[in-house]
CSV table of C-alpha atoms in Angstrom, one decimal:
chain,number,residue,atom,x,y,z
T,1,MET,CA,0.0,0.0,0.0
T,2,PRO,CA,1.6,3.3,-1.0
T,3,GLY,CA,1.4,6.0,1.6
T,4,PRO,CA,-1.6,8.3,1.2
T,5,ALA,CA,-1.0,11.3,-1.0
T,6,ILE,CA,-1.1,14.3,1.3
T,7,ASP,CA,0.1,17.9,1.1
T,8,LEU,CA,3.5,17.6,2.9
T,9,THR,CA,3.9,21.4,3.1
T,10,ILE,CA,1.2,21.8,5.8
T,11,TYR,CA,3.8,20.6,8.2
T,12,ASP,CA,6.8,22.5,6.8
T,13,ASP,CA,7.3,24.0,10.2
T,14,GLU,CA,8.9,21.7,12.7
T,15,ALA,CA,7.0,23.1,15.7
T,16,ALA,CA,3.7,22.6,13.8
T,17,LEU,CA,4.8,19.0,12.9
T,18,LEU,CA,5.6,18.2,16.5
T,19,ALA,CA,2.2,19.7,17.7
T,20,GLY,CA,0.4,17.6,15.0
T,21,LEU,CA,2.2,14.4,16.2
T,22,ARG,CA,1.4,15.1,19.8
T,23,ARG,CA,-2.3,15.4,19.0
T,24,HIS,CA,-2.0,12.2,16.9
T,25,ASP,CA,-2.9,13.7,13.6
T,26,PRO,CA,-2.6,11.0,10.9
T,27,ASP,CA,-1.3,13.5,8.4
T,28,ALA,CA,1.5,14.5,10.8
T,29,CYS,CA,2.5,10.8,11.1
T,30,THR,CA,2.6,10.5,7.3
T,31,CYS,CA,4.6,13.7,7.1
T,32,LEU,CA,7.2,12.5,9.7
T,33,VAL,CA,7.7,9.2,7.8
T,34,LYS,CA,7.9,10.8,4.3
T,35,ARG,CA,10.3,13.5,5.4
T,36,PHE,CA,12.8,11.6,7.6
T,37,ALA,CA,12.5,7.9,6.9
T,38,PRO,CA,14.4,7.8,3.6
T,39,ILE,CA,17.6,9.3,5.1
T,40,VAL,CA,17.2,7.2,8.3
T,41,TYR,CA,16.9,4.0,6.3
T,42,ALA,CA,19.7,5.0,3.9
T,43,ARG,CA,22.1,5.6,6.8
T,44,ALA,CA,21.1,2.4,8.6
T,45,LEU,CA,21.7,0.5,5.4
T,46,GLN,CA,25.1,2.1,5.0
T,47,LEU,CA,26.0,1.2,8.5
T,48,THR,CA,24.8,-2.3,8.6
T,49,GLY,CA,25.1,-3.3,5.0
T,50,ASP,CA,22.0,-5.4,5.3
T,51,PRO,CA,18.4,-4.4,4.1
T,52,ASP,CA,16.6,-6.4,6.8
T,53,GLU,CA,18.7,-5.1,9.6
T,54,ALA,CA,18.4,-1.6,8.2
T,55,GLU,CA,14.6,-1.9,8.2
T,56,GLY,CA,14.8,-3.1,11.8
T,57,VAL,CA,16.9,0.0,12.7
T,58,LEU,CA,14.4,2.2,10.9
T,59,GLN,CA,11.4,0.8,12.8
T,60,THR,CA,13.1,0.9,16.2
T,61,THR,CA,14.2,4.5,15.6
T,62,PHE,CA,10.6,5.6,14.8
T,63,ILE,CA,9.1,3.6,17.7
T,64,LYS,CA,11.5,5.2,20.1
T,65,ALA,CA,10.9,8.6,18.7
T,66,CYS,CA,7.1,8.1,19.0
T,67,ASP,CA,7.4,7.0,22.6
T,68,ALA,CA,9.7,9.9,23.5
T,69,LEU,CA,7.8,12.6,21.7
T,70,ASP,CA,6.2,14.1,24.8
T,71,GLY,CA,9.6,14.5,26.4
T,72,PHE,CA,11.3,15.9,23.3
T,73,ALA,CA,12.4,19.3,24.3
T,74,GLY,CA,13.2,20.6,20.9
T,75,THR,CA,16.7,21.8,21.8
T,76,SER,CA,18.0,20.1,18.7
T,77,SER,CA,16.1,19.8,15.4
T,78,LEU,CA,13.8,16.8,14.9
T,79,SER,CA,16.0,15.5,12.2
T,80,THR,CA,19.2,15.7,14.3
T,81,TRP,CA,17.4,13.9,17.1
T,82,LEU,CA,16.1,11.1,14.8
T,83,TYR,CA,19.5,10.6,13.2
T,84,ARG,CA,21.1,10.3,16.5
T,85,ILE,CA,18.7,7.6,17.7
T,86,ALA,CA,19.2,5.8,14.4
T,87,THR,CA,23.0,5.9,14.6
T,88,ASN,CA,22.9,4.6,18.2
T,89,GLU,CA,20.6,1.8,17.2
T,90,GLY,CA,22.7,0.9,14.2
T,91,LEU,CA,25.9,0.8,16.2
T,92,MET,CA,24.3,-1.2,18.9
T,93,LEU,CA,23.2,-3.8,16.4
T,94,LEU,CA,26.7,-4.0,15.0
T,95,ARG,CA,28.1,-4.6,18.5
T,96,ARG,CA,25.5,-7.3,19.2
T,97,ARG,CA,26.6,-9.1,16.1
T,98,ARG,CA,30.0,-9.7,17.8
T,99,PRO,CA,31.8,-9.7,14.5
T,100,GLN,CA,34.9,-11.7,13.9
T,101,VAL,CA,37.2,-8.8,13.6
T,102,THR,CA,40.1,-9.7,11.5
T,103,LEU,CA,43.7,-8.6,12.1
T,104,ASP,CA,43.5,-6.9,8.8
T,105,GLU,CA,40.8,-4.6,10.1
T,106,LEU,CA,42.8,-3.8,13.2
T,107,ALA,CA,46.0,-2.7,11.5
T,108,GLU,CA,47.0,0.6,12.8
T,109,THR,CA,48.9,1.8,9.8
T,110,LEU,CA,48.3,1.6,6.1
T,111,ARG,CA,49.5,-1.6,4.6
T,112,PRO,CA,51.7,-1.5,1.6
T,113,ASP,CA,49.0,-3.1,-0.6
T,114,GLU,CA,46.6,-0.4,0.5
T,115,LEU,CA,48.8,2.4,-0.8
T,116,PRO,CA,47.5,4.0,-4.0
T,117,GLN,CA,47.9,1.7,-7.0
T,118,HIS,CA,46.2,3.9,-9.6
T,119,ARG,CA,48.3,6.9,-10.4
T,120,ALA,CA,46.4,8.3,-13.4
T,121,PRO,CA,44.3,11.4,-13.0
T,122,TRP,CA,40.6,11.0,-13.4
T,123,VAL,CA,39.5,12.4,-16.8
T,124,GLY,CA,36.3,14.4,-17.0
T,125,ASP,CA,34.4,15.3,-13.9
T,126,PRO,CA,32.9,12.4,-12.2
T,127,GLN,CA,31.3,14.9,-9.8
T,128,ARG,CA,29.0,16.1,-12.6
T,129,ALA,CA,27.7,12.7,-13.5
T,130,ALA,CA,28.1,12.1,-9.8
T,131,LEU,CA,25.3,10.5,-8.1
T,132,ASP,CA,23.0,9.5,-10.8
T,133,GLY,CA,23.0,5.9,-11.7
T,134,GLU,CA,26.1,3.8,-12.2
T,135,LEU,CA,28.7,5.8,-10.3
T,136,ARG,CA,26.4,5.9,-7.3
T,137,ALA,CA,25.8,2.2,-7.5
T,138,GLU,CA,29.5,1.6,-7.8
T,139,LEU,CA,30.2,3.7,-4.7
T,140,GLU,CA,27.5,1.9,-2.7
T,141,ARG,CA,28.9,-1.5,-3.8
T,142,ALA,CA,32.4,-0.5,-2.8
T,143,LEU,CA,31.2,0.8,0.5
T,144,ALA,CA,29.3,-2.4,1.2
T,145,ALA,CA,32.4,-4.4,0.4
T,146,LEU,CA,34.6,-2.7,3.0
T,147,PRO,CA,35.3,-4.6,6.2
T,148,GLU,CA,32.8,-3.4,8.8
T,149,SER,CA,35.2,-1.5,11.0
T,150,LEU,CA,36.4,0.6,8.1
T,151,ARG,CA,33.0,1.1,6.6
T,152,VAL,CA,31.6,2.3,9.9
T,153,ALA,CA,34.4,4.9,10.2
T,154,VAL,CA,33.8,6.3,6.8
T,155,VAL,CA,30.0,6.3,7.1
T,156,LEU,CA,30.0,8.2,10.4
T,157,ARG,CA,32.6,10.7,9.2
T,158,ASP,CA,32.0,11.3,5.5
T,159,LEU,CA,28.4,10.3,4.9
T,160,GLN,CA,26.9,11.4,8.2
T,161,GLY,CA,29.2,14.3,8.7
T,162,LEU,CA,30.2,13.6,12.3
T,163,SER,CA,33.5,15.3,13.5
T,164,THR,CA,36.6,13.1,14.1
T,165,GLU,CA,36.0,13.4,17.9
T,166,GLU,CA,32.3,12.5,17.7
T,167,ALA,CA,32.8,9.5,15.4
T,168,ALA,CA,35.7,8.3,17.6
T,169,GLU,CA,33.5,8.6,20.7
T,170,GLN,CA,30.6,6.7,19.1
T,171,LEU,CA,33.0,3.9,18.2
T,172,GLY,CA,34.9,3.9,21.5
T,173,LEU,CA,38.2,4.7,19.6
T,174,THR,CA,40.9,7.3,20.1
T,175,PRO,CA,40.7,10.0,17.4
T,176,GLY,CA,44.0,8.7,16.1
T,177,ALA,CA,42.7,5.2,15.6
T,178,LEU,CA,39.5,6.5,14.0
T,179,LYS,CA,41.6,8.5,11.5
T,180,VAL,CA,43.7,5.5,10.5
T,181,ARG,CA,40.5,3.6,9.7
T,182,LEU,CA,39.1,6.5,7.9
T,183,HIS,CA,42.2,6.9,5.8
T,184,ARG,CA,42.3,3.2,4.9
T,185,ALA,CA,38.6,3.2,4.0
T,186,ARG,CA,38.9,6.3,1.8
T,187,LEU,CA,42.0,4.8,0.0
T,188,ARG,CA,40.2,1.6,-0.7
T,189,LEU,CA,37.1,3.5,-2.0
T,190,ARG,CA,39.4,5.6,-4.2
T,191,GLU,CA,40.9,2.5,-5.7
T,192,SER,CA,37.5,1.0,-6.4
T,193,LEU,CA,36.3,4.2,-8.1
T,194,ALA,CA,39.5,4.5,-10.1
T,195,THR,CA,39.1,0.9,-11.4
T,196,TYR,CA,35.6,1.6,-12.3
T,197,LEU,CA,36.3,4.9,-14.0
T,198,GLU,CA,39.2,3.4,-16.0
T,199,ARG,CA,36.9,0.5,-17.1
T,200,SER,CA,34.1,2.8,-18.2
T,201,GLN,CA,36.5,5.1,-19.9
T,202,ARG,CA,37.9,2.1,-21.9
T,203,GLY,CA,34.3,1.1,-22.7
T,204,ASP,CA,33.6,4.7,-24.0
T,205,ASP,CA,36.7,4.6,-26.2
T,206,GLU,CA,35.8,1.2,-27.7
T,207,ARG,CA,32.3,2.5,-28.5
T,208,LEU,CA,33.7,5.5,-30.4
Y,1,MET,CA,60.4,13.1,-7.6
Y,2,SER,CA,57.7,10.6,-8.2
Y,3,ALA,CA,55.7,8.5,-5.7
Y,4,SER,CA,57.7,5.4,-6.6
Y,5,ASP,CA,60.7,7.1,-5.0
Y,6,HIS,CA,59.0,7.1,-1.6
Y,7,SER,CA,59.5,4.3,0.8
Y,8,PRO,CA,56.3,2.5,1.9
Y,9,GLU,CA,56.6,4.2,5.3
Y,10,GLN,CA,56.9,7.6,3.6
Y,11,ARG,CA,54.0,6.9,1.4
Y,12,ALA,CA,51.8,5.8,4.3
Y,13,GLU,CA,52.7,9.0,6.1
Y,14,LEU,CA,52.0,11.2,3.1
Y,15,ILE,CA,48.6,9.5,2.5
Y,16,ALA,CA,47.6,10.2,6.2
Y,17,ARG,CA,48.6,13.8,5.7
Y,18,LEU,CA,46.7,14.1,2.4
Y,19,SER,CA,43.6,12.6,4.0
Y,20,ASP,CA,44.0,14.9,7.1
Y,21,SER,CA,44.4,17.9,4.9
Y,22,LEU,CA,41.0,17.2,3.2
Y,23,ASP,CA,39.4,17.5,6.6
Y,24,GLY,CA,41.3,20.7,7.5
Y,25,GLU,CA,42.9,18.7,10.3
Y,26,LEU,CA,46.6,19.0,9.3
Y,27,PRO,CA,48.6,21.3,11.6
Y,28,ALA,CA,49.9,24.4,9.8
Y,29,GLU,CA,53.5,23.4,9.9
Y,30,LEU,CA,52.8,20.0,8.3
Y,31,ARG,CA,50.6,21.7,5.8
Y,32,ALA,CA,53.4,23.8,4.6
Y,33,GLU,CA,55.7,20.8,4.4
Y,34,LEU,CA,53.0,18.9,2.4
Y,35,GLN,CA,52.5,21.9,0.0
Y,36,ALA,CA,56.2,21.9,-0.7
Y,37,HIS,CA,56.2,18.2,-1.4
Y,38,LEU,CA,53.2,18.4,-3.6
Y,39,ALA,CA,54.8,21.1,-5.7
Y,40,GLY,CA,57.4,18.6,-6.8
Y,41,CYS,CA,55.4,15.4,-6.8
Y,42,PRO,CA,52.8,14.9,-9.6
Y,43,ASP,CA,51.8,11.4,-8.3
Y,44,CYS,CA,50.9,12.8,-4.9
Y,45,ARG,CA,49.0,15.6,-6.5
Y,46,VAL,CA,46.9,13.0,-8.4
Y,47,VAL,CA,46.3,11.1,-5.2
Y,48,LEU,CA,45.2,14.2,-3.4
Y,49,ASP,CA,42.9,15.3,-6.2
Y,50,THR,CA,41.2,11.9,-6.6
Y,51,LEU,CA,41.0,11.2,-2.8
Y,52,GLY,CA,39.3,14.6,-2.5
Y,53,ARG,CA,36.8,13.7,-5.2
Y,54,THR,CA,36.2,10.4,-3.5
Y,55,VAL,CA,35.4,12.2,-0.2
Y,56,ARG,CA,33.1,14.7,-2.0
Y,57,LEU,CA,31.2,11.8,-3.7
Y,58,LEU,CA,30.8,10.2,-0.3
Y,59,ARG,CA,29.4,13.4,1.2
Y,60,ASP,CA,27.0,13.7,-1.7
Y,61,LEU,CA,25.9,10.1,-1.2
Y,62,GLY,CA,25.2,11.0,2.5
Y,63,ASP,CA,23.1,14.1,1.6
Y,64,ALA,CA,21.0,12.5,-1.1
Y,65,PRO,CA,19.4,9.3,0.0
Y,66,PRO,CA,17.6,7.1,-2.6
Y,67,PRO,CA,13.8,6.9,-2.3
Y,68,LEU,CA,12.5,4.6,0.4
Y,69,PRO,CA,11.2,1.3,-1.0
Y,70,PRO,CA,7.4,1.6,-1.0
Y,71,ALA,CA,6.9,-1.6,1.0
Y,72,ILE,CA,9.2,-0.5,3.7
Y,73,GLU,CA,7.4,2.9,3.8
Y,74,ALA,CA,4.0,1.2,4.0
Y,75,ARG,CA,5.1,-1.0,6.9
Y,76,LEU,CA,6.6,1.9,8.8
Y,77,LEU,CA,3.6,4.2,8.3
Y,78,GLU,CA,1.3,1.5,9.7
Y,79,LEU,CA,3.6,1.0,12.7
Y,80,VAL,CA,3.9,4.7,13.5
Y,81,ALA,CA,0.2,5.3,13.1
Y,82,ARG,CA,-0.5,2.5,15.5
Y,83,ARG,CA,2.1,3.6,18.0
Y,84,LEU,CA,0.7,7.1,18.1
Y,85,GLY,CA,-2.9,5.9,18.0
Y,86,ALA,CA,-3.4,7.9,14.9
Y,87,GLN,CA,-5.3,5.4,12.7
Y,88,GLY,CA,-6.5,7.7,10.0
């Protein structure tokens, strides 16, 4: 069942949305979901790498938010509050998984095979074609393929925009250790993108 | 000088500095040193540029979530409405 079509602009104002939710207005519920669920789900999926787990995080986040609505003081924005709940839920889930952390993931320096292999500049401007279609899919694939401890570092830092200190605290790491994971994750993603861009460039040349 | 002249340790250190510089977290003194190195090292310039583009793409990905699959949205809407007692 697709969500009902409603005019989302009636709750443009966050205070009005909160008031609507507190008096249990169905349109306010719909508005809350339509406005914030896509990003909460996307972030949960990036953190966990698993669609079912991401939906679990999404649902728990919204249930907790519903239950805590009356106590929500509004000192942060509704979105910041929701994203914080979602990040906590996602990280808790990862901790519960008790992953087999490999030595590879715990390395505290860059390994020689992680150093840049591709030395060619990127032709064209991948930024422009950026996030439509294939490049986006490629980046998501590369992100999902990272070992969990590296993926979490880059998701918190670059996708969710936490500071080094905030991300380190969330993960129980020193800022230095967080940075090493971040550097390693970025380098691996750069190599994946470079490989992809080289391949698609070759494909373009062959088609000419 | 090209990157192949750097020892693995030097390269690891350079990469860490390049990555820090993208976050504005490289101390001024090291920044000046890095600038001087970059001026003479085309390989490191390429790595800095492409690493910077990678990070920008990641940030874009974080800012622009794909649409929520309709089935997931429907299940969530039902759950939220029930939780808030707002069956419409």
